[in-house]
Amino acid sequence: MDELARSFEEQRDHLRGVAYRMLGSRSEAEDAVQEAWLRLSRSDVSEVANLAGWLTTVVSRVCLDLLRSRKSRREDSLDSFVPDPVSLRADTKAPEDEAVQADAVGLALLVVLETLAPAERLAFVLHDMFGLSFDEVAEVVGKSPAAARQLASRARRRVQGAPANDGDPSRQRAIVDAFLAASRGGDFEGLLVLLDPDVVLRADAGGGESSGPAASKLVRGALAVVEQALMFSRLAPYTERALINGVPGSVTVVNGRVQSVMAFTITEGKITELNILADPDRLAALTVER
């Protein structure tokens, strides 16, 4: 059992990465990994030649079950749902010190993944992100390899049509800084010039009583987004640039507690998407690494 536990710990980071991309939730990813350990500890794997592959399959099946069970529960709030960041760090690096994690995955991509059917999401994550063969994907989803390929292809078309960050990190940092400066100063024109005309703002304040006066919402268009940004200008003095999953964004911290996290999608020098997590229950588990 000790040897099995050591082998599992060697795979924990990989399994957590798979589960996080499948679920977009830190807590659910940890639960899925823990469930994989419980199943491993109860199984005879003496004949398993590839334990890493066996564990990946188990975690994937656990995640698929979770995705299927929560799909109906999220339908009403899907427009404003923002996934959890897995990494939140103060962005104190110089632009030339590109501090992008090797396994970084932006919140904008996770938002798109939330719109996929569970089997499509699993096929895309396992094949396109982790390089599993379609034979392996087919075993998890219970379909033929050809069907698994089709699932990944449909997911890929949806993902490729979504906004994505481009340009170098120093340019992204400059645009985030300009956005924060304009917000602090209540500079309507300064904000407007930074936004793509069709920009989307997605704010997730959760649905519990602890969400307080904040409201989840989906806002489209530069003028409407600027109006929302100026409404939150009172929190601007508490907002600083941060690395969210390795990508420049911002975090608002009041009295040591994270109040909101904002992820930017910047395309051709314009902000095309803003994803704001303001759910107090989920933010309570976040700290800013310095």
CSV table of C-alpha atoms in Angstrom, one decimal:
chain,number,residue,atom,x,y,z
A,1,MET,CA,0.0,0.0,0.0
A,2,ASP,CA,2.9,2.4,0.7
A,3,GLU,CA,4.3,1.7,-2.7
A,4,LEU,CA,0.9,2.3,-4.3
A,5,ALA,CA,0.5,5.6,-2.4
A,6,ARG,CA,4.0,6.8,-3.6
A,7,SER,CA,3.0,5.9,-7.2
A,8,PHE,CA,-0.2,7.8,-6.8
A,9,GLU,CA,1.5,10.9,-5.4
A,10,GLU,CA,3.8,10.9,-8.5
A,11,GLN,CA,0.7,11.2,-10.7
A,12,ARG,CA,-1.3,13.6,-8.5
A,13,ASP,CA,-0.3,16.8,-10.3
A,14,HIS,CA,-1.1,15.3,-13.7
A,15,LEU,CA,-4.4,14.0,-12.5
A,16,ARG,CA,-5.3,17.3,-10.9
A,17,GLY,CA,-4.5,19.0,-14.2
A,18,VAL,CA,-6.8,16.7,-16.2
A,19,ALA,CA,-9.6,17.1,-13.7
A,20,TYR,CA,-9.3,20.9,-13.5
A,21,ARG,CA,-9.6,21.2,-17.3
A,22,MET,CA,-12.5,18.8,-17.3
A,23,LEU,CA,-14.4,20.5,-14.5
A,24,GLY,CA,-13.1,24.1,-14.3
A,25,SER,CA,-13.4,23.8,-10.5
A,26,ARG,CA,-10.6,23.5,-8.0
A,27,SER,CA,-12.6,21.8,-5.3
A,28,GLU,CA,-14.3,19.4,-7.7
A,29,ALA,CA,-11.0,18.5,-9.3
A,30,GLU,CA,-9.6,17.7,-5.9
A,31,ASP,CA,-12.6,15.6,-5.2
A,32,ALA,CA,-12.2,13.7,-8.4
A,33,VAL,CA,-8.5,13.0,-7.7
A,34,GLN,CA,-9.4,11.8,-4.2
A,35,GLU,CA,-12.0,9.5,-5.6
A,36,ALA,CA,-9.4,8.1,-8.0
A,37,TRP,CA,-7.2,7.3,-4.9
A,38,LEU,CA,-10.1,5.5,-3.2
A,39,ARG,CA,-10.8,3.4,-6.2
A,40,LEU,CA,-7.1,2.6,-6.6
A,41,SER,CA,-6.8,1.6,-2.9
A,42,ARG,CA,-9.7,-0.8,-3.4
A,43,SER,CA,-8.5,-2.3,-6.6
A,44,ASP,CA,-6.1,-5.1,-7.6
A,45,VAL,CA,-3.7,-3.4,-10.0
A,46,SER,CA,-1.0,-6.0,-9.9
A,47,GLU,CA,-1.6,-6.8,-13.6
A,48,VAL,CA,-1.8,-3.1,-14.7
A,49,ALA,CA,1.1,-2.3,-16.9
A,50,ASN,CA,0.5,1.4,-17.2
A,51,LEU,CA,-0.7,2.8,-13.8
A,52,ALA,CA,-0.6,6.4,-15.0
A,53,GLY,CA,-2.9,5.5,-17.9
A,54,TRP,CA,-5.2,3.6,-15.6
A,55,LEU,CA,-5.5,6.5,-13.2
A,56,THR,CA,-6.1,9.0,-16.0
A,57,THR,CA,-9.0,6.8,-17.2
A,58,VAL,CA,-10.5,6.6,-13.7
A,59,VAL,CA,-10.3,10.3,-13.1
A,60,SER,CA,-11.7,11.0,-16.5
A,61,ARG,CA,-14.7,8.7,-15.8
A,62,VAL,CA,-15.3,10.4,-12.5
A,63,CYS,CA,-15.2,13.8,-14.2
A,64,LEU,CA,-17.6,12.6,-16.9
A,65,ASP,CA,-20.1,11.5,-14.3
A,66,LEU,CA,-19.8,14.9,-12.5
A,67,LEU,CA,-20.2,16.8,-15.8
A,68,ARG,CA,-23.3,14.9,-16.7
A,69,SER,CA,-24.9,15.3,-13.2
A,70,ARG,CA,-24.3,19.1,-13.1
A,71,LYS,CA,-25.2,20.0,-16.7
A,72,SER,CA,-28.9,20.5,-15.9
A,73,ARG,CA,-28.1,22.4,-12.7
A,74,ARG,CA,-26.0,25.0,-14.6
A,75,GLU,CA,-28.2,25.6,-17.6
A,76,ASP,CA,-29.9,28.7,-16.1
A,77,SER,CA,-26.6,30.3,-14.9
A,78,LEU,CA,-24.3,29.2,-17.8
A,79,ASP,CA,-24.2,32.6,-19.4
A,80,SER,CA,-22.6,34.2,-16.4
A,81,PHE,CA,-20.6,31.2,-15.0
A,82,VAL,CA,-16.9,31.8,-14.6
A,83,PRO,CA,-14.6,28.9,-13.7
A,84,ASP,CA,-12.2,28.9,-10.7
A,85,PRO,CA,-8.7,30.1,-11.3
A,86,VAL,CA,-6.2,27.4,-10.4
A,87,SER,CA,-3.4,29.9,-9.9
A,88,LEU,CA,-3.5,33.5,-8.6
A,89,ARG,CA,-0.2,35.5,-8.3
A,90,ALA,CA,0.7,39.1,-7.9
A,91,ASP,CA,2.2,40.2,-11.2
A,92,THR,CA,5.4,41.8,-10.0
A,93,LYS,CA,7.6,40.4,-12.8
A,94,ALA,CA,9.3,42.7,-15.3
A,95,PRO,CA,7.7,42.2,-18.8
A,96,GLU,CA,10.9,40.5,-20.0
A,97,ASP,CA,10.5,37.8,-17.3
A,98,GLU,CA,7.7,36.0,-19.0
A,99,ALA,CA,5.9,34.4,-16.1
A,100,VAL,CA,3.5,32.1,-18.0
A,101,GLN,CA,3.1,28.7,-16.6
A,102,ALA,CA,3.8,25.8,-18.9
A,103,ASP,CA,0.4,24.3,-18.2
A,104,ALA,CA,-1.5,27.6,-18.1
A,105,VAL,CA,-5.1,27.5,-19.3
A,106,GLY,CA,-7.0,30.8,-19.5
A,107,LEU,CA,-10.5,31.3,-17.9
A,108,ALA,CA,-11.8,32.3,-21.3
A,109,LEU,CA,-11.0,28.8,-22.7
A,110,LEU,CA,-12.6,27.2,-19.7
A,111,VAL,CA,-15.7,29.3,-20.2
A,112,VAL,CA,-16.0,27.9,-23.7
A,113,LEU,CA,-15.4,24.3,-22.5
A,114,GLU,CA,-18.4,24.8,-20.1
A,115,THR,CA,-20.6,25.1,-23.2
A,116,LEU,CA,-19.6,21.7,-24.6
A,117,ALA,CA,-21.5,18.5,-24.0
A,118,PRO,CA,-19.7,16.4,-21.4
A,119,ALA,CA,-18.4,13.8,-23.8
A,120,GLU,CA,-17.2,16.5,-26.2
A,121,ARG,CA,-15.3,18.3,-23.4
A,122,LEU,CA,-13.7,15.0,-22.3
A,123,ALA,CA,-12.7,14.1,-25.8
A,124,PHE,CA,-11.1,17.5,-26.4
A,125,VAL,CA,-9.3,17.7,-23.1
A,126,LEU,CA,-7.9,14.2,-23.3
A,127,HIS,CA,-6.9,14.3,-26.9
A,128,ASP,CA,-6.1,17.9,-27.7
A,129,MET,CA,-4.6,18.9,-24.3
A,130,PHE,CA,-3.1,15.7,-23.1
A,131,GLY,CA,-2.4,13.8,-26.2
A,132,LEU,CA,-4.4,10.6,-25.5
A,133,SER,CA,-5.2,8.5,-28.6
A,134,PHE,CA,-8.8,8.2,-29.8
A,135,ASP,CA,-8.7,4.5,-28.8
A,136,GLU,CA,-8.0,5.6,-25.2
A,137,VAL,CA,-10.7,8.4,-25.3
A,138,ALA,CA,-13.2,5.9,-26.8
A,139,GLU,CA,-12.7,3.6,-23.8
A,140,VAL,CA,-13.6,6.4,-21.4
A,141,VAL,CA,-16.7,7.7,-23.1
A,142,GLY,CA,-17.9,4.2,-24.1
A,143,LYS,CA,-18.0,4.9,-27.9
A,144,SER,CA,-16.0,3.8,-30.9
A,145,PRO,CA,-12.7,5.6,-31.8
A,146,ALA,CA,-14.4,7.1,-34.8
A,147,ALA,CA,-17.1,8.6,-32.6
A,148,ALA,CA,-14.5,9.8,-30.1
A,149,ARG,CA,-12.7,11.6,-33.0
A,150,GLN,CA,-16.0,13.2,-34.1
A,151,LEU,CA,-16.6,14.4,-30.5
A,152,ALA,CA,-13.2,16.1,-30.3
A,153,SER,CA,-13.7,17.6,-33.8
A,154,ARG,CA,-17.0,19.3,-32.8
A,155,ALA,CA,-15.4,20.6,-29.6
A,156,ARG,CA,-12.4,21.9,-31.5
A,157,ARG,CA,-14.5,23.9,-33.9
A,158,ARG,CA,-16.3,25.6,-30.9
A,159,VAL,CA,-13.0,26.3,-29.2
A,160,GLN,CA,-11.3,27.7,-32.3
A,161,GLY,CA,-14.1,30.2,-32.7
A,162,ALA,CA,-13.7,31.7,-29.3
A,163,PRO,CA,-11.7,34.8,-28.5
A,164,ALA,CA,-8.1,34.0,-27.5
A,165,ASN,CA,-5.2,36.1,-26.2
A,166,ASP,CA,-2.5,37.1,-28.7
A,167,GLY,CA,0.5,39.3,-28.7
A,168,ASP,CA,3.4,39.3,-26.2
A,169,PRO,CA,2.9,39.3,-22.4
A,170,SER,CA,4.4,42.8,-22.0
A,171,ARG,CA,1.7,44.2,-24.4
A,172,GLN,CA,-1.0,42.4,-22.4
A,173,ARG,CA,0.3,43.8,-19.2
A,174,ALA,CA,0.3,47.4,-20.6
A,175,ILE,CA,-3.3,47.0,-21.7
A,176,VAL,CA,-4.4,45.7,-18.3
A,177,ASP,CA,-2.5,48.6,-16.6
A,178,ALA,CA,-4.2,51.1,-18.9
A,179,PHE,CA,-7.6,49.5,-18.1
A,180,LEU,CA,-7.0,49.7,-14.3
A,181,ALA,CA,-5.7,53.3,-14.5
A,182,ALA,CA,-8.8,54.4,-16.5
A,183,SER,CA,-11.1,52.6,-14.0
A,184,ARG,CA,-9.4,54.4,-11.0
A,185,GLY,CA,-9.8,57.8,-12.7
A,186,GLY,CA,-13.4,57.2,-14.0
A,187,ASP,CA,-12.0,57.8,-17.5
A,188,PHE,CA,-14.9,56.8,-19.8
A,189,GLU,CA,-13.1,57.6,-23.0
A,190,GLY,CA,-9.9,55.9,-21.7
A,191,LEU,CA,-11.8,52.7,-21.1
A,192,LEU,CA,-13.7,52.8,-24.3
A,193,VAL,CA,-10.6,53.0,-26.5
A,194,LEU,CA,-9.3,49.8,-24.9
A,195,LEU,CA,-12.4,47.7,-25.6
A,196,ASP,CA,-13.4,45.9,-28.7
A,197,PRO,CA,-16.8,47.2,-29.9
A,198,ASP,CA,-18.3,43.7,-29.3
A,199,VAL,CA,-16.6,43.0,-26.0
A,200,VAL,CA,-18.3,40.6,-23.6
A,201,LEU,CA,-18.2,41.0,-19.8
A,202,ARG,CA,-19.2,38.0,-17.8
A,203,ALA,CA,-19.6,38.4,-14.0
A,204,ASP,CA,-20.2,35.5,-11.7
A,205,ALA,CA,-21.3,36.5,-8.2
A,206,GLY,CA,-22.6,33.1,-7.3
A,207,GLY,CA,-26.1,32.3,-6.2
A,208,GLY,CA,-25.9,32.0,-2.4
A,209,GLU,CA,-26.9,34.4,0.3
A,210,SER,CA,-23.2,35.4,0.8
A,211,SER,CA,-23.2,37.0,-2.7
A,212,GLY,CA,-24.7,40.1,-1.1
A,213,PRO,CA,-25.7,43.0,-3.4
A,214,ALA,CA,-23.5,41.7,-6.3
A,215,ALA,CA,-25.4,40.2,-9.2
A,216,SER,CA,-24.3,37.7,-11.9
A,217,LYS,CA,-24.6,39.1,-15.4
A,218,LEU,CA,-23.6,38.9,-19.0
A,219,VAL,CA,-23.0,42.3,-20.7
A,220,ARG,CA,-22.2,42.8,-24.4
A,221,GLY,CA,-20.9,45.9,-26.2
A,222,ALA,CA,-18.2,48.4,-25.3
A,223,LEU,CA,-20.6,51.2,-24.1
A,224,ALA,CA,-22.5,48.8,-21.8
A,225,VAL,CA,-19.3,47.3,-20.4
A,226,VAL,CA,-17.8,50.7,-19.7
A,227,GLU,CA,-20.9,51.6,-17.7
A,228,GLN,CA,-20.4,48.5,-15.6
A,229,ALA,CA,-16.7,49.2,-15.1
A,230,LEU,CA,-17.4,52.7,-13.8
A,231,MET,CA,-19.9,51.3,-11.4
A,232,PHE,CA,-17.1,49.3,-9.7
A,233,SER,CA,-14.6,52.2,-9.7
A,234,ARG,CA,-14.9,52.5,-5.9
A,235,LEU,CA,-13.0,49.2,-5.7
A,236,ALA,CA,-10.3,50.3,-8.1
A,237,PRO,CA,-7.9,51.5,-5.4
A,238,TYR,CA,-7.9,48.0,-4.0
A,239,THR,CA,-7.3,46.4,-7.4
A,240,GLU,CA,-3.8,45.3,-8.7
A,241,ARG,CA,-2.5,43.5,-11.7
A,242,ALA,CA,-2.2,39.7,-11.2
A,243,LEU,CA,-1.3,36.6,-13.1
A,244,ILE,CA,-4.4,34.4,-13.4
A,245,ASN,CA,-3.5,30.9,-14.5
A,246,GLY,CA,-0.3,32.5,-15.8
A,247,VAL,CA,-2.0,35.2,-17.9
A,248,PRO,CA,-2.1,38.9,-17.0
A,249,GLY,CA,-5.3,40.0,-15.2
A,250,SER,CA,-6.3,41.7,-12.0
A,251,VAL,CA,-7.4,40.9,-8.5
A,252,THR,CA,-9.2,43.1,-5.9
A,253,VAL,CA,-8.2,42.5,-2.3
A,254,VAL,CA,-9.9,44.3,0.6
A,255,ASN,CA,-8.6,43.8,4.2
A,256,GLY,CA,-6.7,40.7,3.1
A,257,ARG,CA,-9.6,39.0,1.4
A,258,VAL,CA,-10.0,38.4,-2.3
A,259,GLN,CA,-13.1,40.3,-3.5
A,260,SER,CA,-12.9,39.6,-7.2
A,261,VAL,CA,-10.7,38.2,-9.9
A,262,MET,CA,-10.8,39.6,-13.4
A,263,ALA,CA,-9.4,37.7,-16.4
A,264,PHE,CA,-8.8,39.6,-19.7
A,265,THR,CA,-8.8,38.3,-23.2
A,266,ILE,CA,-6.9,40.6,-25.5
A,267,THR,CA,-7.0,40.2,-29.3
A,268,GLU,CA,-5.2,42.6,-31.7
A,269,GLY,CA,-4.6,45.1,-29.0
A,270,LYS,CA,-8.3,45.3,-27.8
A,271,ILE,CA,-10.0,43.7,-24.9
A,272,THR,CA,-12.5,41.3,-26.3
A,273,GLU,CA,-13.6,39.5,-23.2
A,274,LEU,CA,-13.7,40.1,-19.4
A,275,ASN,CA,-14.4,37.3,-17.0
A,276,ILE,CA,-15.0,38.3,-13.4
A,277,LEU,CA,-15.3,35.8,-10.6
A,278,ALA,CA,-17.0,37.5,-7.6
A,279,ASP,CA,-18.6,34.5,-5.9
A,280,PRO,CA,-17.7,34.9,-2.2
A,281,ASP,CA,-17.9,31.2,-1.5
A,282,ARG,CA,-15.4,30.3,-4.1
A,283,LEU,CA,-13.2,33.3,-3.6
A,284,ALA,CA,-12.8,32.4,0.1
A,285,ALA,CA,-10.5,29.5,-0.9
A,286,LEU,CA,-8.2,31.8,-3.0
A,287,THR,CA,-5.0,33.6,-1.8
A,288,VAL,CA,-2.7,35.8,-3.8
A,289,GLU,CA,0.8,34.3,-4.0
A,290,ARG,CA,3.6,37.0,-3.8
